[in-house]
Amino acid sequence: MRACIVGGGLAGAMLAWRLASPAWRLELVPGRKSTVDATAASGGAVRAFDPDPELCRLATASTAELLGSRTLLRWADFRRSDTFYLPQRTEAVDEAVAGIEAALPGSVRLTDGADLIRRGWADLHAGCVAVHEHQAGYVSPAGLRDALLADTGRRMSVVDGEVTAVTLRGSDSVVCSIEGEDREYDLVVVAAGSWTPALLRSWHLPADGYRVQSIQYGLYLTGRWRPPTFIDEVISLFGRPAPGGSLLLGRPTGQWGVDPDRPPTTPSLHAGAARLVSARFPRLRIGPAWKVVGSADCYGETPTLALRRVVESGHRLFTFTGGAGGAAKTALAATRHAAERILSGAWPDGQPTPQEAEKVNHE
């Protein structure tokens, strides 16, 4: 099986790590390096809970695999941090917490406003409920990517250059032009993150259903007291302690259609985040941001990192992107699921597998 993965971020590197075997001729085309790609810029938060049921299942499975592997914990430089999630709506929280508890016993509980106030919160609404995870934390996505590629290096080839054209040939093969050289594959997966829609358009292929959003956060100097890791949907704010006595703090930007090569940084967004966090945590003494990070991520029509067919035909050309931001928390389970589908021939979007197609042809 001749396969190519286009893109060298966390998703592409982890999928290559899953697929690499002597039975495959696997090649990775990472493209040009960028300091603003989502893997390099990510804050790396990992947890099991998410209000979206599918994301919660993926995040729970990913957390379980991470915590169960000393190797992955070391590669990812995992740092445990109690994490509190204040959802905007609480209808499905009990069910989600039960699923997390089943997979990770003793790792999660629901807590109320009184407990949060004791921990430093203020200005909470009546009936406030938060999900408190004891085994959550954060990782280095860039460090994990590099370790995965190093481990996979003996079982695949890294091809320098960029894919300048993609041609669908014959009944199912895909030809990638890399720096003027045509290379033919049975399977191509485009895992280029926020560059995915621009690449597809440059290859004259459909790019509908993908949107690129600005992702921003700041690192702030603080006094001795800092809040734990938190995601507060009520006021649209997230933060976590960072090395050196800093606080990583950000808000959803709502800025779509940005250029991934020139992601914006918005001073008013960060000033607003500082005001909100000061009101939410009166004990916090926050200074100016000493660093502001701007990046971008690619979102699909459904908020999961998953294989998506590029064209409606038998060609095995897929994208592997389209998460909901913060893909570090779901990458392990999402790549395992994608690899299982590829290895079993269970292609997405209701298309027949090669085995099924061959059976139909014989009949």
Coordinates of C-alpha atoms in Angstrom, one line a residue:
M1 CA 0.0 0.0 0.0
R2 CA 1.5 3.3 -1.1
A3 CA 0.3 6.1 1.2
C4 CA 1.2 9.8 1.7
I5 CA 0.3 12.1 4.5
V6 CA 0.6 15.8 3.7
G7 CA 1.2 18.0 6.7
G8 CA 3.6 17.6 9.7
G9 CA 1.5 18.9 12.6
L10 CA 0.3 16.8 15.6
A11 CA -2.6 15.2 13.7
G12 CA -0.5 14.2 10.7
A13 CA 2.5 13.0 12.8
M14 CA 0.3 10.9 15.0
L15 CA -1.6 9.4 12.1
A16 CA 1.7 8.4 10.5
W17 CA 2.8 6.9 13.8
R18 CA -0.4 4.8 13.8
L19 CA -0.1 3.6 10.2
A20 CA 3.7 3.0 9.9
S21 CA 4.4 -0.7 9.3
P22 CA 6.6 -2.8 6.9
A23 CA 3.4 -3.6 4.9
W24 CA 3.1 0.1 3.8
R25 CA 5.3 2.4 1.8
L26 CA 4.4 5.4 3.9
E27 CA 5.7 8.9 3.0
L28 CA 5.2 12.1 5.0
V29 CA 5.4 15.5 3.3
P30 CA 5.5 18.0 6.2
G31 CA 5.9 21.1 4.0
R32 CA 7.5 24.2 5.2
K33 CA 7.8 24.8 8.9
S34 CA 5.9 27.6 10.5
T35 CA 6.1 29.1 14.0
V36 CA 2.4 30.0 13.9
D37 CA 1.0 26.6 13.1
A38 CA -1.6 25.3 15.7
T39 CA 0.8 22.5 17.0
A40 CA 3.6 25.0 17.8
A41 CA 1.2 27.6 19.3
S42 CA -1.2 25.3 21.2
G43 CA -1.5 25.6 24.9
G44 CA -1.8 21.8 25.0
A45 CA -4.7 21.5 27.4
V46 CA -5.9 17.9 27.8
R47 CA -9.0 16.8 29.7
A48 CA -11.9 14.3 29.3
F49 CA -14.9 16.5 29.6
D50 CA -16.5 18.4 26.7
P51 CA -20.2 19.5 26.3
D52 CA -20.3 18.0 22.9
P53 CA -21.0 14.2 23.4
E54 CA -18.7 13.0 20.5
L55 CA -15.9 15.3 21.5
C56 CA -16.3 14.1 25.1
R57 CA -16.0 10.4 24.0
L58 CA -12.9 11.2 22.0
A59 CA -11.3 13.3 24.8
T60 CA -12.1 10.6 27.4
A61 CA -10.5 7.9 25.3
S62 CA -7.5 10.1 24.5
T63 CA -7.0 10.9 28.2
A64 CA -7.2 7.2 29.1
E65 CA -4.6 6.2 26.5
L66 CA -2.3 9.1 27.5
L67 CA -2.4 8.3 31.2
G68 CA -2.0 4.6 30.5
S69 CA 1.3 5.0 28.6
R70 CA 4.5 6.0 30.3
T71 CA 6.0 6.6 26.9
L72 CA 3.3 9.0 25.7
L73 CA 3.4 10.8 29.1
R74 CA 7.1 11.3 28.7
W75 CA 7.0 12.3 25.0
A76 CA 4.2 14.8 25.6
D77 CA 5.8 16.2 28.8
F78 CA 2.4 15.9 30.5
R79 CA 1.8 18.2 33.5
R80 CA -1.1 17.4 35.7
S81 CA -3.4 20.3 36.7
D82 CA -6.8 20.2 38.3
T83 CA -9.2 21.5 35.7
F84 CA -12.6 23.1 36.2
Y85 CA -15.1 23.4 33.3
L86 CA -18.1 25.7 33.8
P87 CA -20.6 24.8 31.0
Q88 CA -23.1 27.2 29.6
R89 CA -25.8 24.5 29.7
T90 CA -25.9 21.6 32.1
E91 CA -28.6 19.2 30.6
A92 CA -26.1 16.5 29.6
V93 CA -23.4 17.0 32.2
D94 CA -24.4 14.1 34.4
E95 CA -24.3 11.6 31.5
A96 CA -20.9 12.9 30.4
V97 CA -19.4 12.7 33.9
A98 CA -20.7 9.1 34.3
G99 CA -19.0 8.1 31.0
I100 CA -15.7 9.7 32.2
E101 CA -16.0 8.0 35.6
A102 CA -16.5 4.7 33.9
A103 CA -13.3 5.1 31.8
L104 CA -11.2 6.9 34.4
P105 CA -12.5 5.9 37.9
G106 CA -12.0 8.6 40.5
S107 CA -10.9 11.3 38.0
V108 CA -14.0 13.5 37.9
R109 CA -16.7 15.0 40.0
L110 CA -19.4 17.7 39.9
T111 CA -18.9 20.7 42.1
D112 CA -21.2 23.6 43.0
G113 CA -20.9 27.4 43.3
A114 CA -20.1 27.2 47.1
D115 CA -17.0 25.1 46.4
L116 CA -15.9 27.3 43.6
I117 CA -16.2 30.4 45.8
R118 CA -14.0 28.7 48.4
R119 CA -11.5 28.1 45.6
G120 CA -11.4 31.8 44.5
W121 CA -14.3 32.3 42.1
A122 CA -16.7 35.2 42.3
D123 CA -19.8 36.5 40.6
L124 CA -21.3 33.1 39.9
H125 CA -24.8 32.6 38.7
A126 CA -27.4 30.7 40.8
G127 CA -27.3 27.0 40.4
C128 CA -23.8 27.1 39.0
V129 CA -22.2 23.6 38.3
A130 CA -18.7 22.8 37.2
V131 CA -16.9 19.6 36.2
H132 CA -13.8 19.1 38.2
E133 CA -11.2 16.8 36.8
H134 CA -8.3 15.5 38.9
Q135 CA -6.3 13.8 36.1
A136 CA -6.4 16.5 33.5
G137 CA -3.5 18.8 32.6
Y138 CA -1.5 20.0 29.7
V139 CA 1.1 18.7 27.2
S140 CA 3.6 20.0 24.7
P141 CA 2.0 19.3 21.4
A142 CA 5.1 20.3 19.5
G143 CA 7.3 18.0 21.7
L144 CA 4.9 15.1 21.2
R145 CA 4.9 15.6 17.5
D146 CA 8.7 15.6 17.3
A147 CA 8.8 12.4 19.4
L148 CA 6.3 10.7 17.3
L149 CA 8.1 11.5 14.1
A150 CA 11.4 10.4 15.6
D151 CA 9.9 7.1 16.6
T152 CA 8.3 6.6 13.2
G153 CA 11.4 7.7 11.2
R154 CA 12.6 4.1 10.6
R155 CA 9.3 3.0 9.2
M156 CA 8.5 5.8 6.8
S157 CA 10.2 8.3 4.5
V158 CA 10.0 12.1 5.0
V159 CA 9.9 13.9 1.6
D160 CA 11.2 17.4 1.6
G161 CA 9.3 20.1 -0.4
E162 CA 5.7 21.0 -1.0
V163 CA 2.9 19.3 -2.8
T164 CA 2.2 21.7 -5.7
A165 CA -0.5 19.6 -7.5
V166 CA -2.7 16.6 -6.9
T167 CA -4.1 14.6 -9.8
L168 CA -6.7 11.8 -9.5
R169 CA -5.6 9.1 -11.9
G170 CA -7.3 5.9 -13.1
S171 CA -9.9 4.3 -10.9
D172 CA -8.4 5.1 -7.5
S173 CA -4.8 6.2 -7.5
V174 CA -3.7 9.7 -6.5
V175 CA -0.6 11.5 -7.9
C176 CA 1.1 14.2 -5.9
S177 CA 3.6 16.6 -7.6
I178 CA 6.3 17.4 -5.1
E179 CA 8.9 19.9 -6.3
G180 CA 8.3 18.9 -9.9
E181 CA 8.4 15.1 -9.3
D182 CA 5.2 13.0 -9.7
R183 CA 4.7 10.4 -7.0
E184 CA 1.8 7.9 -7.2
Y185 CA -0.1 6.7 -4.1
D186 CA -3.1 4.4 -3.3
L187 CA -4.0 6.7 -0.3
V188 CA -3.4 10.4 0.4
V189 CA -4.4 12.1 3.6
V190 CA -4.2 15.9 3.8
A191 CA -3.5 16.8 7.4
A192 CA -2.4 20.4 6.9
G193 CA -4.5 22.0 9.6
S194 CA -5.4 25.6 8.9
W195 CA -3.7 25.5 5.5
T196 CA -6.0 22.7 4.3
P197 CA -8.7 24.7 2.4
A198 CA -6.0 26.9 0.7
L199 CA -4.1 23.8 -0.4
L200 CA -7.3 22.2 -1.8
R201 CA -8.1 25.3 -3.7
S202 CA -4.6 25.5 -5.1
W203 CA -5.0 22.0 -6.4
H204 CA -8.4 22.9 -8.0
L205 CA -10.2 20.6 -5.6
P206 CA -13.4 21.2 -3.6
A207 CA -12.7 23.1 -0.3
D208 CA -16.3 23.7 0.8
G209 CA -17.2 23.0 4.5
Y210 CA -13.9 24.2 5.9
R211 CA -13.4 27.5 7.8
V212 CA -10.2 29.0 9.4
Q213 CA -10.6 30.8 12.7
S214 CA -8.1 33.0 14.6
I215 CA -6.8 31.4 17.8
Q216 CA -5.3 33.7 20.4
Y217 CA -4.1 33.8 23.9
G218 CA -1.7 35.8 26.1
L219 CA 0.8 35.0 28.9
Y220 CA 0.4 37.3 31.8
L221 CA 2.5 38.1 34.9
T222 CA 0.7 37.5 38.1
G223 CA 1.0 37.7 41.9
R224 CA 1.6 34.6 44.0
W225 CA -2.0 33.3 43.7
R226 CA -3.2 32.0 40.4
P227 CA -6.5 30.1 39.5
P228 CA -6.4 26.5 38.5
T229 CA -6.9 25.5 34.9
F230 CA -10.4 26.5 33.9
I231 CA -12.7 26.8 31.0
D232 CA -15.6 29.2 31.7
E233 CA -18.2 29.0 29.0
V234 CA -20.5 31.5 30.9
I235 CA -18.0 34.4 30.3
S236 CA -16.2 32.8 27.3
L237 CA -12.8 32.6 29.0
F238 CA -10.1 29.9 29.5
G239 CA -6.8 29.9 31.4
R240 CA -4.2 27.8 33.1
P241 CA -1.1 28.3 35.2
A242 CA 2.1 28.5 33.1
P243 CA 5.7 28.0 34.0
G244 CA 7.5 31.0 35.5
G245 CA 4.6 32.2 37.5
S246 CA 2.5 33.3 34.5
L247 CA -1.1 32.7 33.6
L248 CA -2.1 31.6 30.1
L249 CA -5.4 33.4 29.3
G250 CA -7.5 33.5 26.2
R251 CA -11.0 33.9 24.7
P252 CA -12.7 32.6 21.6
T253 CA -12.0 35.2 18.9
G254 CA -15.0 34.8 16.5
Q255 CA -12.6 35.9 13.7
W256 CA -13.1 33.7 10.7
G257 CA -11.4 33.6 7.3
V258 CA -8.0 34.6 8.6
D259 CA -4.8 34.0 6.7
P260 CA -2.9 31.1 8.5
D261 CA 0.4 32.6 7.4
R262 CA -0.5 35.9 9.1
P263 CA -2.8 35.2 12.0
P264 CA -3.9 38.4 13.8
T265 CA -3.4 39.4 17.4
T266 CA -6.1 41.7 18.7
P267 CA -5.2 44.0 21.6
S268 CA -8.8 44.6 22.6
L269 CA -9.4 40.9 22.9
H270 CA -6.6 40.5 25.4
A271 CA -7.5 43.6 27.4
G272 CA -11.1 42.2 27.7
A273 CA -9.8 38.8 28.9
A274 CA -7.7 40.5 31.6
R275 CA -10.7 42.5 32.8
L276 CA -12.9 39.4 32.9
V277 CA -10.4 37.2 34.8
S278 CA -9.9 39.9 37.4
A279 CA -13.6 40.1 38.1
R280 CA -14.0 36.3 38.1
F281 CA -11.0 35.8 40.5
P282 CA -10.7 38.7 42.9
R283 CA -7.6 37.3 44.5
L284 CA -5.7 37.3 41.3
R285 CA -3.2 40.2 40.7
I286 CA -2.6 40.3 37.0
G287 CA -0.1 42.4 35.2
P288 CA 0.4 43.1 31.5
A289 CA 0.7 40.3 28.9
W290 CA 4.4 39.7 28.3
K291 CA 3.6 37.5 25.3
V292 CA 0.7 37.3 22.9
V293 CA 0.3 34.2 20.7
G294 CA -1.7 34.3 17.4
S295 CA -2.4 31.2 15.4
A296 CA -5.3 29.6 13.4
D297 CA -7.2 26.4 13.2
C298 CA -9.4 24.7 10.7
Y299 CA -13.0 23.9 11.5
G300 CA -15.2 21.5 9.6
E301 CA -19.0 21.3 9.4
T302 CA -18.9 18.8 12.3
P303 CA -16.5 19.6 15.3
T304 CA -14.4 16.5 15.2
L305 CA -10.9 15.6 13.9
A306 CA -11.9 13.0 11.4
L307 CA -11.3 11.7 7.8
R308 CA -13.3 13.4 5.2
R309 CA -13.5 12.4 1.5
V310 CA -12.4 15.2 -0.8
V311 CA -14.2 14.1 -3.9
E312 CA -17.2 11.8 -4.4
S313 CA -15.4 9.0 -6.2
G314 CA -13.4 5.8 -5.6
H315 CA -10.2 7.8 -5.1
R316 CA -8.8 7.5 -1.6
L317 CA -8.0 11.2 -1.1
F318 CA -9.0 12.5 2.3
T319 CA -8.6 15.4 4.6
F320 CA -7.8 14.9 8.3
T321 CA -8.7 18.2 10.1
G322 CA -11.8 20.1 11.0
G323 CA -11.7 19.9 14.8
A324 CA -13.1 22.4 17.2
G325 CA -9.9 23.9 18.5
G326 CA -7.9 22.3 21.2
A327 CA -7.4 19.2 19.2
A328 CA -4.6 18.0 21.6
K329 CA -7.2 16.6 23.9
T330 CA -8.8 14.4 21.2
A331 CA -5.9 13.6 18.9
L332 CA -5.0 10.2 20.3
A333 CA -8.5 8.7 19.9
A334 CA -9.2 10.5 16.6
T335 CA -6.0 9.2 15.0
R336 CA -6.6 5.7 16.3
H337 CA -10.1 5.7 14.9
A338 CA -8.9 7.1 11.5
A339 CA -6.1 4.5 11.3
E340 CA -8.5 1.7 12.1
R341 CA -10.8 2.9 9.3
I342 CA -7.9 3.1 6.9
L343 CA -6.4 -0.3 7.8
S344 CA -9.8 -2.0 7.7
G345 CA -10.8 -0.3 4.4
A346 CA -13.9 1.2 6.1
W347 CA -13.7 4.5 4.1
P348 CA -15.9 7.4 5.3
D349 CA -19.0 9.1 3.8
G350 CA -20.8 5.8 3.0
Q351 CA -18.5 4.9 0.1
P352 CA -17.9 1.2 -0.4
T353 CA -14.7 -0.3 0.8
P354 CA -12.3 -1.7 -1.8
Q355 CA -13.2 -5.2 -0.6
E356 CA -16.9 -4.4 -1.0
A357 CA -16.4 -2.9 -4.4
E358 CA -14.4 -5.9 -5.6
K359 CA -17.2 -8.2 -4.3
V360 CA -19.8 -6.3 -6.3
N361 CA -17.7 -6.4 -9.4
H362 CA -17.3 -10.2 -9.2
E363 CA -21.1 -10.6 -8.7

